[in-house]
Amino acid sequence: MSAFHVKFLTPNSFFNPVSSTRLYANPSQTAVPAAPAQAPKEIAAERLEPRVEKRDGYYIVKEKFRDGINPQEKVKVGGEPMKLFMENGIEELAKIPFEELDKSKDTKDDVDVRLKWLGLFHRRKHQYGRFMMRLKLPNGVTTSAQTRYLASVIKQYGEQGCADITTRQNWQIRGVTLPDVPAILKGLKEVGLTSVQSGMDNVRNAVGNPLAGIDPYEIVDTRPYLDMLSHFITANSKGNPEFTNLPRKWNVCVIGSHDLYEHPHINDLAYMPATKNGRFGFNLLVGGFFSAKRCAEAIPLDAWVSEEDVVPVCGAILEAFRDLGFRGNRQKCRMMWLIDELGIEGFRSEVVKRMPQQALERASLEDLIDHKWERRDYFGVHPQKQEGLSFVGLHIPVGRVQADDMDQLARLADEYGSGELRLTVEQNIIIPNIENSKVKALLDEPLLKEKFLPEPPILMKGLVACTGNQFCGQAIIETKAQALKVTEEVERLVSVTRPVRMHWTGCPNTCGQVQVADIGFMGCMTRDENGKVVEGVDVFLGGRIGSDSHLGDIYKKGVPCKDLVPFVVDLMIEKFGAVRREREEGEE
């Protein structure tokens, strides 16, 4: 058994989850009887041999398993990406003129592939020589000091610099140039941030309840668990080679409320609160993911872990994925493909082998999630569990902010709250810990009156958009500006009585998570009524979140973007009970 399961564990004094206030749902209302365990599939012993081995401190694919590996795996074999961070390779790389880097395949691979292990994504197609930098932000919690620092970074890049809130509760900053990276990494460390292991074949940002610790109705405060998981996965931001050569990206979340703000069904590992014999812990879901060719909802592992095993079971699952996952066709490298091959019991047995005591309890029947709970809206002013304090949810249109916006948000967090901001998976921001006596003054701030509204228009509430082709080379269409324009126009034409969640993604990689939306728009090229090739979208319908989660399906392919407003208006009327505003006025 490798020692890494405990190497980076924080002592028990780091947190005391048991002392957190919990509101338990009635187990009899939420428990679902477990199905009998399936017999494991017959898997040849040689298939269970790990595909990787450790050399000089890093994992690498064994030579006998290299036939048919994909181009990204070949880049990893050709040079360990984490050396750029852990052995300060970035210092030397940053000194080389950018034009020189393109002359060598090895340094070109550094720029376009290996730097993603440091959270740096070269925008070769649309911003040659500039990078997007993705941060790690466990549970979406950040500070005013961190926000100001990020603002100072993007401010120096003028029009090229901006920041986005992602659908995994973290920041992405844009416009970064390579010579500046060593200094930026140092600055991140000084304010308690990191970008390491945030891209490519790594564990992405760990997602939790954006209202953790302040919600009167939460089941458990997710922040301590996500801090522990993030520290473990990245070795306290120093870089952890145990988990930097996964077959593909991997997502994790810890559920803290009945609202399921964290979207457990689309994560590779989701911790679902449950008690067992008087102990608090989590049932586990595994395998949820999106990709261009397949989307799958997470399924039960038939496993329950106590609080003490939250980190070890994450390590065991990651080890199994790292050791046995596919490394050929990138469209078949996510963890669910491995689960499909081994069967859920076969996969579970591989996880058990990698647990510290080679044991894993079966799922609990005492599910703590109230599956009849109606998901709450966090916009506007809401009382916290702490007497005399409130939080205010702000709408950030499609998650895009400028440096001045970030400075203003930091100021508001300091002046009215506790210097803290919370990011959400819907690309919005929550300011917590506001004294009730200060709420009115906060609501009167120009930023909240003019730009980041506490009570946005009803169709804006659920609007999400990926980066789009303004910056992303994989995006087929522009998303953010179009999403705002179409939504504004549709809202002008129809009236709805409830929010309709609309998600935009620029390409089939679905970073905008269109399959979880009421209406999803996936960028494509199509033909208009004259046969001309134009930008368009494939429209998805029927995605659901919360306890009744369900992935949406294709409704109509190839709708030209220029025809979207009337198309969406008709869809709103037909499927969501919208009424044309002209009719409203006529009836009045």
Coordinates of C-alpha atoms in Angstrom, one line a residue:
M1 CA 0.0 0.0 0.0
S2 CA 1.5 3.3 -1.0
A3 CA 2.0 5.9 1.7
F4 CA 0.5 8.8 -0.1
H5 CA -2.9 8.2 1.4
V6 CA -1.7 9.8 4.6
K7 CA 1.3 11.8 3.5
F8 CA -0.6 15.1 2.9
L9 CA -3.5 14.5 5.4
T10 CA -4.1 17.5 7.7
P11 CA -4.3 16.5 11.4
N12 CA -7.7 16.0 12.8
S13 CA -7.4 19.4 14.5
F14 CA -7.5 21.0 11.1
F15 CA -11.3 20.7 11.2
N16 CA -14.0 19.2 13.3
P17 CA -16.9 18.4 11.0
V18 CA -18.8 16.6 13.7
S19 CA -19.3 19.8 15.5
S20 CA -20.9 21.5 12.5
T21 CA -24.6 22.2 12.7
R22 CA -26.5 19.7 10.7
L23 CA -30.2 19.4 9.8
Y24 CA -31.0 15.8 9.0
A25 CA -33.8 14.9 6.7
N26 CA -36.0 12.1 7.9
P27 CA -34.2 9.0 6.7
S28 CA -37.5 7.2 6.1
Q29 CA -38.3 9.8 3.5
T30 CA -35.0 9.7 1.7
A31 CA -33.6 6.2 2.1
V32 CA -33.7 4.0 -1.0
P33 CA -33.2 0.3 -0.5
A34 CA -29.9 -0.8 -2.0
A35 CA -30.0 -3.2 -4.9
P36 CA -28.2 -6.5 -4.3
A37 CA -24.5 -6.3 -5.2
Q38 CA -23.8 -7.5 -8.7
A39 CA -21.3 -10.2 -9.2
P40 CA -18.1 -8.8 -10.6
K41 CA -17.4 -9.2 -14.3
E42 CA -14.8 -11.8 -15.2
I43 CA -11.7 -9.7 -15.9
A44 CA -8.4 -11.2 -17.0
A45 CA -5.7 -10.7 -14.4
E46 CA -3.4 -9.0 -16.9
R47 CA -6.1 -6.3 -17.5
L48 CA -5.7 -5.3 -13.8
E49 CA -2.0 -4.7 -14.1
P50 CA -1.4 -1.0 -13.6
R51 CA -0.6 0.8 -16.9
V52 CA 1.7 3.2 -15.2
E53 CA 4.8 3.0 -13.0
K54 CA 6.7 5.5 -10.9
R55 CA 10.1 6.7 -12.2
D56 CA 12.2 9.4 -10.6
G57 CA 9.2 10.6 -8.5
Y58 CA 6.7 10.8 -11.4
Y59 CA 4.2 8.4 -12.9
I60 CA 4.7 7.4 -16.6
V61 CA 3.0 4.9 -18.9
K62 CA 4.9 1.6 -19.0
E63 CA 6.6 0.9 -22.3
K64 CA 4.6 -2.3 -22.9
F65 CA 1.3 -0.3 -22.8
R66 CA 2.3 2.6 -25.1
D67 CA 1.0 1.1 -28.3
G68 CA -2.1 3.1 -29.4
I69 CA -1.8 5.8 -26.7
N70 CA -3.2 9.2 -27.7
P71 CA -1.0 12.3 -28.7
Q72 CA -1.5 13.9 -25.2
E73 CA -0.1 10.8 -23.6
K74 CA 2.9 10.8 -26.0
V75 CA 3.6 14.4 -24.9
K76 CA 3.6 13.2 -21.2
V77 CA 5.9 10.4 -22.1
G78 CA 8.2 12.9 -23.9
G79 CA 8.5 15.1 -20.9
E80 CA 7.0 15.3 -17.4
P81 CA 4.7 18.3 -17.2
M82 CA 5.0 18.8 -13.5
K83 CA 8.8 19.5 -13.7
L84 CA 7.8 22.9 -15.1
F85 CA 6.4 23.6 -11.6
M86 CA 8.1 21.3 -9.1
E87 CA 11.6 21.7 -10.6
N88 CA 11.1 25.4 -11.6
G89 CA 11.3 24.6 -15.3
I90 CA 8.9 27.6 -15.8
E91 CA 11.7 30.0 -14.8
E92 CA 13.8 29.0 -17.8
L93 CA 10.9 28.6 -20.2
A94 CA 9.7 32.1 -19.4
K95 CA 13.1 33.6 -20.4
I96 CA 13.0 32.2 -24.0
P97 CA 11.6 34.5 -26.7
F98 CA 8.1 33.2 -27.6
E99 CA 9.0 33.0 -31.3
E100 CA 11.9 30.7 -30.4
L101 CA 9.7 28.3 -28.5
D102 CA 7.7 27.5 -31.6
K103 CA 10.9 26.3 -33.4
S104 CA 11.2 23.2 -31.3
K105 CA 8.6 20.5 -30.9
D106 CA 9.5 20.0 -27.3
T107 CA 9.2 23.6 -26.2
K108 CA 6.1 24.0 -28.4
D109 CA 4.6 21.1 -26.5
D110 CA 5.6 22.8 -23.3
V111 CA 3.6 25.9 -24.4
D112 CA 0.6 24.2 -25.8
V113 CA 0.2 21.2 -23.6
R114 CA 2.5 20.8 -20.5
L115 CA 1.8 24.3 -19.2
K116 CA -1.8 23.3 -18.6
W117 CA -0.6 21.3 -15.6
L118 CA 0.2 24.8 -14.2
G119 CA -3.2 26.0 -15.2
L120 CA -1.9 27.9 -18.2
F121 CA -3.7 27.6 -21.5
H122 CA -2.1 29.1 -24.6
R123 CA -4.7 30.9 -26.7
R124 CA -2.8 30.1 -29.9
K125 CA -5.8 30.7 -32.3
H126 CA -7.2 33.9 -30.9
Q127 CA -4.5 35.4 -28.6
Y128 CA -1.2 34.1 -29.8
G129 CA 1.4 34.5 -27.1
R130 CA -1.2 35.0 -24.4
F131 CA -2.6 32.6 -21.8
M132 CA -5.7 31.9 -19.8
M133 CA -4.7 31.0 -16.2
R134 CA -7.1 28.9 -14.2
L135 CA -7.1 29.0 -10.4
K136 CA -7.9 26.4 -7.8
L137 CA -10.6 27.7 -5.4
P138 CA -12.0 25.0 -3.2
N139 CA -15.7 25.4 -2.5
G140 CA -15.6 28.7 -4.5
V141 CA -14.5 30.6 -1.4
T142 CA -12.1 33.5 -2.0
T143 CA -11.0 36.7 -0.2
S144 CA -10.9 40.4 -1.0
A145 CA -7.0 40.3 -1.0
Q146 CA -7.0 37.4 -3.5
T147 CA -9.6 39.2 -5.7
R148 CA -7.5 42.4 -5.6
Y149 CA -4.4 40.5 -6.6
L150 CA -6.1 38.9 -9.6
A151 CA -7.4 42.3 -10.6
S152 CA -3.9 43.7 -10.5
V153 CA -2.7 41.0 -12.8
I154 CA -5.3 41.4 -15.5
K155 CA -5.2 45.2 -15.2
Q156 CA -1.7 45.3 -16.7
Y157 CA -3.0 43.6 -19.9
G158 CA -5.5 46.3 -20.8
E159 CA -8.2 45.2 -23.2
Q160 CA -6.6 41.7 -23.4
G161 CA -7.2 41.2 -19.7
C162 CA -10.4 40.1 -18.0
A163 CA -11.6 37.3 -15.7
D164 CA -14.4 34.7 -15.9
I165 CA -16.2 32.8 -13.2
T166 CA -16.3 29.2 -14.3
T167 CA -19.0 26.4 -13.9
R168 CA -16.7 24.8 -11.3
Q169 CA -16.8 27.7 -8.9
N170 CA -13.3 29.2 -9.7
W171 CA -11.6 32.1 -11.5
Q172 CA -10.0 32.1 -14.9
I173 CA -7.9 35.2 -15.8
R174 CA -7.0 36.2 -19.3
G175 CA -4.3 38.0 -21.2
V176 CA -1.3 36.5 -19.3
T177 CA 2.1 36.5 -21.0
L178 CA 4.7 33.9 -20.4
P179 CA 7.5 36.2 -19.1
D180 CA 5.2 37.3 -16.3
V181 CA 4.2 33.8 -15.1
P182 CA 7.0 33.2 -12.5
A183 CA 6.1 36.5 -10.8
I184 CA 2.4 35.7 -11.0
L185 CA 2.9 32.3 -9.5
K186 CA 4.8 33.9 -6.6
G187 CA 2.1 36.5 -6.1
L188 CA -0.6 33.7 -6.1
K189 CA 1.3 31.9 -3.3
E190 CA 1.6 35.1 -1.2
V191 CA -2.2 35.5 -1.2
G192 CA -2.9 31.8 -0.7
L193 CA -3.9 30.9 -4.2
T194 CA -2.6 28.3 -6.7
S195 CA -3.1 27.4 -10.3
V196 CA -1.3 24.0 -10.1
Q197 CA -3.0 20.9 -11.4
S198 CA -6.1 22.8 -12.6
G199 CA -5.9 21.7 -16.3
M200 CA -5.5 18.7 -18.5
D201 CA -5.3 15.3 -16.9
N202 CA -5.8 16.4 -13.3
V203 CA -8.4 16.8 -10.6
R204 CA -10.3 20.0 -11.4
N205 CA -11.6 22.5 -8.8
A206 CA -13.4 20.8 -5.9
V207 CA -17.0 22.0 -5.8
G208 CA -19.2 22.5 -2.7
N209 CA -22.2 24.4 -1.3
P210 CA -21.7 28.1 -2.0
L211 CA -23.7 28.8 1.2
A212 CA -21.5 26.5 3.3
G213 CA -21.4 27.5 7.0
I214 CA -23.9 30.3 6.6
D215 CA -27.1 28.4 5.4
P216 CA -29.6 27.8 8.2
Y217 CA -30.8 24.7 6.3
E218 CA -27.5 23.1 5.4
I219 CA -26.8 19.5 6.1
V220 CA -23.1 19.9 6.6
D221 CA -20.5 22.6 6.1
T222 CA -18.6 21.4 3.0
R223 CA -15.6 23.7 3.3
P224 CA -13.4 21.6 5.6
Y225 CA -13.8 18.5 3.4
L226 CA -13.0 20.4 0.2
D227 CA -10.0 22.1 1.8
M228 CA -8.7 18.7 2.9
L229 CA -9.3 17.1 -0.5
S230 CA -7.6 20.0 -2.3
H231 CA -4.6 20.0 0.0
F232 CA -4.3 16.3 -0.4
I233 CA -4.6 16.3 -4.2
T234 CA -2.1 19.1 -4.7
A235 CA 0.2 18.4 -1.7
N236 CA -0.7 21.8 -0.2
S237 CA -0.2 23.5 -3.5
K238 CA 3.3 22.1 -3.9
G239 CA 2.3 19.7 -6.6
N240 CA 1.4 16.0 -6.1
P241 CA 2.7 13.6 -8.8
E242 CA 0.5 10.8 -7.4
F243 CA -2.4 12.4 -9.2
T244 CA -0.9 14.4 -12.1
N245 CA -0.9 11.6 -14.7
L246 CA -4.5 10.6 -14.8
P247 CA -5.9 9.2 -18.1
R248 CA -8.2 12.3 -18.3
K249 CA -9.6 15.1 -16.2
W250 CA -11.6 14.3 -13.1
N251 CA -14.2 16.2 -11.1
V252 CA -15.2 15.9 -7.4
C253 CA -17.8 17.6 -5.3
V254 CA -19.1 17.3 -1.7
I255 CA -22.8 17.9 -1.2
G256 CA -23.8 20.1 1.7
S257 CA -27.4 21.0 1.2
H258 CA -30.7 19.6 0.0
D259 CA -30.6 22.0 -2.9
L260 CA -27.7 20.1 -4.6
Y261 CA -26.1 23.3 -5.8
E262 CA -23.0 21.2 -6.5
H263 CA -24.6 19.1 -9.4
P264 CA -23.5 15.7 -8.1
H265 CA -24.8 13.8 -11.1
I266 CA -22.1 15.3 -13.4
N267 CA -19.1 14.6 -11.2
D268 CA -16.6 11.7 -11.3
L269 CA -17.0 11.5 -7.5
A270 CA -19.8 13.0 -5.4
Y271 CA -20.0 12.7 -1.7
M272 CA -23.7 12.4 -0.6
P273 CA -24.4 13.0 3.1
A274 CA -25.7 9.9 5.0
T275 CA -25.6 8.5 8.5
K276 CA -24.9 4.9 9.3
N277 CA -25.3 3.4 12.8
G278 CA -25.2 6.8 14.4
R279 CA -22.1 8.0 12.5
F280 CA -22.1 10.8 9.9
G281 CA -20.5 10.2 6.5
F282 CA -21.2 10.0 2.8
N283 CA -22.6 7.6 0.2
L284 CA -20.6 7.8 -3.0
L285 CA -21.7 8.4 -6.6
V286 CA -19.1 7.9 -9.4
G287 CA -18.6 8.3 -13.1
G288 CA -20.6 11.4 -14.0
F289 CA -19.1 13.4 -16.9
F290 CA -19.6 15.4 -20.2
S291 CA -17.7 14.9 -23.4
A292 CA -18.1 15.6 -27.1
K293 CA -19.2 12.0 -27.8
R294 CA -20.9 10.9 -24.6
C295 CA -22.5 12.3 -21.4
A296 CA -23.2 10.0 -18.4
E297 CA -24.8 10.6 -15.0
A298 CA -23.0 9.4 -11.9
I299 CA -24.1 6.1 -10.5
P300 CA -23.9 4.7 -6.9
L301 CA -20.7 2.9 -6.0
D302 CA -22.7 1.1 -3.2
A303 CA -20.2 2.5 -0.7
W304 CA -20.4 4.6 2.4
V305 CA -17.4 6.3 4.1
S306 CA -17.1 8.0 7.5
E307 CA -15.7 11.5 7.7
E308 CA -12.3 10.1 8.4
D309 CA -12.2 8.2 5.1
V310 CA -13.3 11.1 2.9
V311 CA -9.7 11.6 1.8
P312 CA -8.5 8.0 1.7
V313 CA -11.4 6.9 -0.6
C314 CA -10.7 9.8 -2.9
G315 CA -7.1 8.7 -3.2
A316 CA -8.1 5.0 -3.7
I317 CA -10.5 5.9 -6.5
L318 CA -7.9 8.2 -8.2
E319 CA -5.3 5.4 -7.9
A320 CA -7.7 2.9 -9.6
F321 CA -8.4 5.4 -12.4
R322 CA -4.7 6.3 -12.8
D323 CA -3.6 2.7 -12.9
L324 CA -6.3 1.1 -15.1
G325 CA -7.9 3.9 -17.1
F326 CA -7.8 4.0 -20.9
R327 CA -5.2 6.1 -22.6
G328 CA -6.1 5.7 -26.2
N329 CA -9.0 7.5 -27.9
R330 CA -9.4 10.7 -25.7
Q331 CA -13.2 10.4 -26.1
K332 CA -13.1 7.1 -24.2
C333 CA -10.7 8.0 -21.4
R334 CA -13.0 9.4 -18.7
M335 CA -13.5 7.2 -15.6
M336 CA -17.0 6.0 -16.5
W337 CA -15.5 4.1 -19.5
L338 CA -13.4 2.1 -17.0
I339 CA -16.4 1.5 -14.8
D340 CA -18.3 0.2 -17.8
E341 CA -15.5 -2.2 -18.6
L342 CA -15.0 -3.6 -15.1
G343 CA -18.6 -3.3 -14.0
I344 CA -19.5 -1.3 -10.9
E345 CA -18.6 -4.2 -8.6
G346 CA -15.3 -4.8 -10.4
F347 CA -14.4 -1.2 -10.2
R348 CA -15.4 -1.1 -6.5
S349 CA -13.1 -4.1 -5.8
E350 CA -10.2 -2.2 -7.3
V351 CA -11.0 0.8 -5.0
V352 CA -11.2 -1.5 -2.0
K353 CA -7.7 -2.9 -2.8
R354 CA -6.3 0.6 -2.7
M355 CA -8.0 1.6 0.6
P356 CA -5.6 1.8 3.6
Q357 CA -7.4 -1.2 5.4
Q358 CA -8.5 -2.8 2.1
A359 CA -12.1 -2.4 3.2
L360 CA -15.1 -0.2 2.2
E361 CA -18.5 -0.3 3.8
R362 CA -21.7 -0.8 1.7
A363 CA -24.0 2.2 1.1
S364 CA -26.1 3.5 3.9
L365 CA -29.9 3.6 3.8
E366 CA -29.9 6.7 5.9
D367 CA -29.7 9.3 3.1
L368 CA -29.8 12.8 4.6
I369 CA -31.0 14.6 1.5
D370 CA -34.6 15.5 1.3
H371 CA -35.5 14.5 -2.2
K372 CA -38.8 16.6 -2.1
W373 CA -36.8 19.8 -1.4
E374 CA -37.5 22.7 -3.8
R375 CA -34.2 24.2 -4.9
R376 CA -33.8 27.7 -3.5
D377 CA -32.8 30.9 -5.3
Y378 CA -29.7 32.5 -3.7
F379 CA -30.1 35.9 -5.4
G380 CA -30.9 38.9 -3.2
V381 CA -30.8 39.2 0.6
H382 CA -31.1 36.1 2.8
P383 CA -30.7 35.6 6.6
Q384 CA -27.7 33.5 7.7
K385 CA -27.7 30.9 10.4
Q386 CA -25.6 33.5 12.4
E387 CA -28.0 35.9 14.1
G388 CA -27.8 39.4 12.8
L389 CA -26.0 38.5 9.6
S390 CA -27.2 38.1 6.0
F391 CA -25.8 37.1 2.6
V392 CA -26.5 38.8 -0.7
G393 CA -26.4 36.9 -4.0
L394 CA -25.3 38.9 -7.0
H395 CA -25.9 38.2 -10.7
I396 CA -22.7 38.4 -12.7
P397 CA -23.9 38.4 -16.4
V398 CA -22.4 35.2 -18.0
G399 CA -19.6 35.3 -15.4
R400 CA -17.5 38.0 -17.1
V401 CA -15.7 40.7 -15.0
Q402 CA -13.1 43.3 -15.6
A403 CA -10.3 44.4 -13.2
D404 CA -12.3 47.4 -11.9
D405 CA -15.2 45.1 -11.2
M406 CA -13.0 42.9 -9.1
D407 CA -11.6 45.8 -7.2
Q408 CA -15.1 47.0 -6.5
L409 CA -16.3 43.5 -5.4
A410 CA -13.3 43.3 -3.0
R411 CA -14.1 46.7 -1.6
L412 CA -17.7 45.7 -1.0
A413 CA -16.7 42.5 0.7
D414 CA -14.4 44.4 3.1
E415 CA -16.7 47.3 3.7
Y416 CA -20.0 45.4 4.2
G417 CA -19.0 41.8 4.9
S418 CA -16.0 39.9 6.3
G419 CA -13.7 40.3 3.3
E420 CA -15.0 37.1 1.7
L421 CA -16.7 36.3 -1.6
R422 CA -18.3 33.0 -2.8
L423 CA -18.4 31.9 -6.4
T424 CA -21.1 29.6 -7.7
V425 CA -21.3 27.1 -10.5
E426 CA -23.8 29.3 -12.2
Q427 CA -21.1 31.9 -12.6
N428 CA -22.4 34.3 -9.9
I429 CA -21.1 35.7 -6.6
I430 CA -22.4 35.7 -3.0
I431 CA -21.2 38.2 -0.4
P432 CA -21.6 36.6 3.0
N433 CA -21.5 37.9 6.6
I434 CA -23.2 41.3 6.1
E435 CA -24.5 42.9 9.3
N436 CA -28.2 43.5 8.8
S437 CA -27.8 47.2 9.6
K438 CA -25.5 47.5 6.5
V439 CA -27.7 45.6 4.0
K440 CA -29.5 48.7 2.7
A441 CA -26.3 50.7 2.2
L442 CA -24.9 47.7 0.2
L443 CA -28.0 47.5 -2.0
D444 CA -27.6 51.2 -2.7
E445 CA -24.1 50.8 -4.1
P446 CA -23.9 51.8 -7.8
L447 CA -22.3 48.5 -8.7
L448 CA -25.4 46.7 -7.5
K449 CA -27.8 49.2 -9.0
E450 CA -26.2 49.2 -12.5
K451 CA -24.3 46.0 -13.2
F452 CA -24.3 43.1 -10.7
L453 CA -28.0 43.0 -9.7
P454 CA -29.2 41.3 -6.6
E455 CA -32.5 40.7 -8.3
P456 CA -31.8 40.2 -12.0
P457 CA -34.5 39.8 -14.7
I458 CA -36.1 36.3 -14.4
L459 CA -34.5 34.8 -17.6
M460 CA -31.1 36.2 -16.7
K461 CA -31.1 34.3 -13.4
G462 CA -30.3 30.9 -15.0
L463 CA -28.1 32.1 -17.9
V464 CA -24.7 30.4 -18.2
A465 CA -22.2 30.7 -21.0
C466 CA -18.7 29.2 -21.7
T467 CA -15.9 31.4 -23.0
G468 CA -16.8 31.1 -26.6
N469 CA -14.7 31.8 -29.6
Q470 CA -13.6 35.2 -28.4
F471 CA -10.8 33.5 -26.6
C472 CA -11.2 29.7 -26.9
G473 CA -9.8 28.0 -30.0
Q474 CA -12.1 25.1 -29.7
A475 CA -15.3 27.1 -29.6
I476 CA -17.3 27.2 -32.9
I477 CA -19.4 30.3 -32.0
E478 CA -19.3 33.4 -29.8
T479 CA -21.3 32.6 -26.7
K480 CA -21.3 35.2 -24.0
A481 CA -22.4 38.3 -25.9
Q482 CA -24.9 36.2 -28.0
A483 CA -26.3 34.6 -24.8
L484 CA -27.0 38.1 -23.3
K485 CA -28.4 39.5 -26.5
V486 CA -30.8 36.6 -27.2
T487 CA -31.9 36.5 -23.6
E488 CA -32.6 40.2 -23.4
E489 CA -34.6 40.1 -26.6
V490 CA -36.6 37.1 -25.6
E491 CA -37.4 38.6 -22.2
R492 CA -38.6 41.7 -24.0
L493 CA -41.0 39.6 -26.1
V494 CA -42.4 37.1 -23.6
S495 CA -43.3 37.0 -19.9
V496 CA -42.6 33.9 -17.8
T497 CA -43.6 33.1 -14.2
R498 CA -40.5 31.1 -13.3
P499 CA -36.8 31.1 -14.2
V500 CA -35.9 29.0 -17.3
R501 CA -32.2 28.0 -17.1
M502 CA -30.4 28.5 -20.4
H503 CA -26.8 27.4 -20.9
W504 CA -24.6 28.2 -23.9
T505 CA -21.5 26.2 -25.0
G506 CA -19.3 27.0 -28.0
C507 CA -18.5 23.4 -28.9
P508 CA -19.4 19.8 -28.2
N509 CA -16.9 19.7 -25.2
T510 CA -19.8 21.4 -23.4
C511 CA -17.9 23.4 -20.8
G512 CA -21.2 25.4 -20.6
Q513 CA -23.0 22.2 -19.4
V514 CA -25.9 22.5 -21.8
Q515 CA -27.2 19.1 -20.9
V516 CA -28.2 20.2 -17.3
A517 CA -30.2 23.2 -18.6
D518 CA -33.9 23.6 -19.3
I519 CA -32.7 24.9 -22.7
G520 CA -29.2 24.3 -23.9
F521 CA -27.4 25.8 -26.9
M522 CA -24.3 24.0 -28.4
G523 CA -22.4 25.8 -31.1
C524 CA -22.2 24.4 -34.6
M525 CA -22.0 25.4 -38.2
T526 CA -25.2 25.1 -40.2
R527 CA -26.9 26.4 -43.3
D528 CA -29.5 29.2 -43.4
E529 CA -32.6 29.3 -45.6
N530 CA -30.4 30.3 -48.6
G531 CA -28.0 27.4 -48.1
K532 CA -25.3 29.7 -46.8
V533 CA -23.0 28.2 -44.1
V534 CA -23.5 30.2 -40.9
E535 CA -23.0 30.0 -37.1
G536 CA -25.7 28.0 -35.4
V537 CA -26.6 25.9 -32.4
D538 CA -27.9 22.4 -31.6
V539 CA -30.7 22.9 -29.1
F540 CA -31.0 20.7 -26.0
L541 CA -34.1 20.4 -23.9
G542 CA -35.2 18.9 -20.6
G543 CA -32.1 19.0 -18.4
R544 CA -32.9 19.0 -14.7
I545 CA -30.9 19.7 -11.5
G546 CA -31.5 18.9 -7.9
S547 CA -32.9 15.6 -6.6
D548 CA -34.7 15.0 -9.8
S549 CA -31.6 15.5 -11.9
H550 CA -31.7 14.4 -15.5
L551 CA -29.5 15.2 -18.6
G552 CA -31.3 16.9 -21.4
D553 CA -31.6 15.6 -25.0
I554 CA -31.2 17.0 -28.4
Y555 CA -34.4 18.9 -29.4
K556 CA -33.4 20.4 -32.7
K557 CA -30.1 20.5 -34.6
G558 CA -28.6 23.3 -36.6
V559 CA -30.7 26.4 -35.7
P560 CA -29.0 29.5 -37.2
C561 CA -28.0 31.9 -34.5
K562 CA -29.7 34.7 -36.4
D563 CA -33.0 32.9 -36.1
L564 CA -32.7 32.1 -32.4
V565 CA -34.9 34.8 -30.9
P566 CA -38.2 33.8 -32.6
F567 CA -37.2 30.1 -32.1
V568 CA -36.7 30.6 -28.3
V569 CA -39.8 32.7 -28.0
D570 CA -41.9 29.9 -29.5
L571 CA -40.1 27.3 -27.3
M572 CA -40.9 29.4 -24.2
I573 CA -44.6 29.6 -25.1
E574 CA -44.9 25.9 -26.0
K575 CA -42.8 24.3 -23.3
F576 CA -42.5 26.8 -20.4
G577 CA -45.9 28.6 -20.3
A578 CA -44.6 31.9 -21.5
V579 CA -47.0 34.6 -22.7
R580 CA -46.3 37.2 -25.4
R581 CA -46.0 40.6 -23.8
E582 CA -48.2 42.1 -26.6
R583 CA -51.1 39.8 -25.5
E584 CA -50.5 40.8 -21.8
E585 CA -50.8 44.5 -22.7
G586 CA -53.9 43.9 -24.9
E587 CA -55.7 41.9 -22.1
E588 CA -54.9 44.7 -19.7

